[in-house]
Amino acid sequence: MMQQSIADCRNAKKKDLKDPKKYFDIEKDFNLLYAAFFETYKIDLKDGIKNLTVKQFEALFQGLPNKTKLMQIIELRQMDRSKIKDSKLAKLFDEVNLNNTDDFISNSITSFSQSFKK
């Protein structure tokens, strides 16, 4: 399922033409992307991205582990909202859904972080 998530993200622009659902937004998700790259590869995207080719970036993006918040949020965004029975998960879905959220960063990170076991 996660490999499909990555494929969907890579083809997001193409899919947007046919399917308005989005699972990844480079602008709204940049902080999560930055954290995932730093956590996984120790790459500071603010400095290190100029040293990466597009192919290298894509390969690293595809290799991000499921444990990163970015990949967990992408997976959550791909769920069918009508099939989510758990109220906390449904609320979280609504907060991170790119298709109907106004303030993604402040809402999603706070809620998503609170959902983890401490």
C-alpha positions as a printed Julia matrix, in Angstrom:
118×3 Matrix{Float64}:
   0.0    0.0     0.0
   2.81   2.42    0.83
   4.47   1.89   -2.54
   1.17   2.9    -4.13
   1.15   5.97   -1.87
   4.49   7.03   -3.23
   3.41   6.38   -6.79
   0.31   8.48   -6.19
   2.44  11.3    -4.79
   4.82  11.18   -7.73
   1.89  11.37  -10.13
  -0.09  13.92   -8.12
   0.02  16.59  -10.8
  -1.16  14.14  -13.45
  -3.88  12.78  -11.17
  -5.11  16.27  -10.28
  -6.21  16.67  -13.89
  -8.51  13.66  -13.62
  -9.01  13.13   -9.9
  -9.18  16.11   -7.57
  -7.95  14.12   -4.56
  -4.49  15.03   -3.35
  -2.28  13.09   -0.99
   0.82  15.29   -1.0
   1.4   19.02   -1.39
   5.01  20.18   -1.53
   4.18  23.59   -0.04
   1.86  22.45    2.74
   3.88  19.34    3.52
   7.33  20.92    3.32
   7.94  20.89    7.08
   7.02  17.22    7.24
   9.14  16.47    4.17
  12.06  18.38    5.67
  11.76  16.45    8.94
  11.47  13.1     7.15
  14.57  13.72    5.03
  16.56  14.93    8.01
  15.42  12.08   10.25
  16.04   9.41    7.64
  19.02  10.68    5.66
  20.44  13.55    7.75
  19.92  15.79    4.7
  19.04  19.4     5.38
  16.75  20.18    2.44
  17.24  23.91    2.89
  20.93  23.49    2.11
  21.36  20.02    0.66
  18.71  20.05   -2.04
  20.94  21.96   -4.43
  23.27  18.93   -4.37
  20.5   16.49   -5.35
  19.27  15.74   -8.84
  15.55  15.24   -9.4
  16.12  11.5    -9.82
  18.05  11.34   -6.54
  15.34  13.29   -4.74
  12.65  10.97   -6.13
  14.62   7.89   -5.08
  15.08   9.25   -1.55
  11.41  10.22   -1.36
  10.4    6.71   -2.4
  12.69   5.3     0.26
  11.17   7.23    3.16
  10.12   4.74    5.82
   6.55   4.36    6.98
   7.57   5.52   10.46
   7.95   9.14    9.33
   5.01  11.4    10.04
   4.92  12.45    6.4
   4.38   8.91    5.15
   1.86   8.18    7.89
  -0.13  11.26    6.93
   0.01  10.35    3.24
  -1.28   6.89    4.08
  -4.06   8.38    6.2
  -5.04  10.75    3.38
  -5.53   7.76    1.09
  -8.1    6.15    3.32
 -11.73   6.19    2.35
 -13.33   8.59    4.84
 -16.67   6.8     4.68
 -15.03   3.58    5.9
 -13.31   5.08    8.94
 -15.26   4.03   12.04
 -12.9    5.28   14.75
 -13.9    8.86   15.67
 -10.34   9.97   16.53
  -9.02   8.64   13.25
 -11.9   10.26   11.36
 -11.16  13.6    13.01
  -7.49  13.23   12.16
  -8.37  12.39    8.56
 -10.45  15.56    8.31
  -7.62  17.65    9.7
  -4.91  16.36    7.37
  -7.06  15.96    4.27
  -5.65  18.3     1.61
  -8.97  18.41   -0.14
 -10.81  20.35    2.57
  -8.38  21.87    5.06
  -7.56  25.54    5.47
  -4.72  25.49    7.95
  -2.93  22.21    7.38
   0.26  22.71    9.35
  -1.14  23.97   12.64
  -4.05  21.54   12.71
  -2.51  18.36   11.39
   0.83  18.28   13.13
  -0.68  19.01   16.52
  -3.42  16.41   16.17
  -1.26  13.79   14.55
   1.45  14.14   17.2
  -1.11  13.71   19.95
  -2.29  10.42   18.46
   1.03   8.65   19.1
   1.73   6.64   22.2
   4.06   8.38   24.59
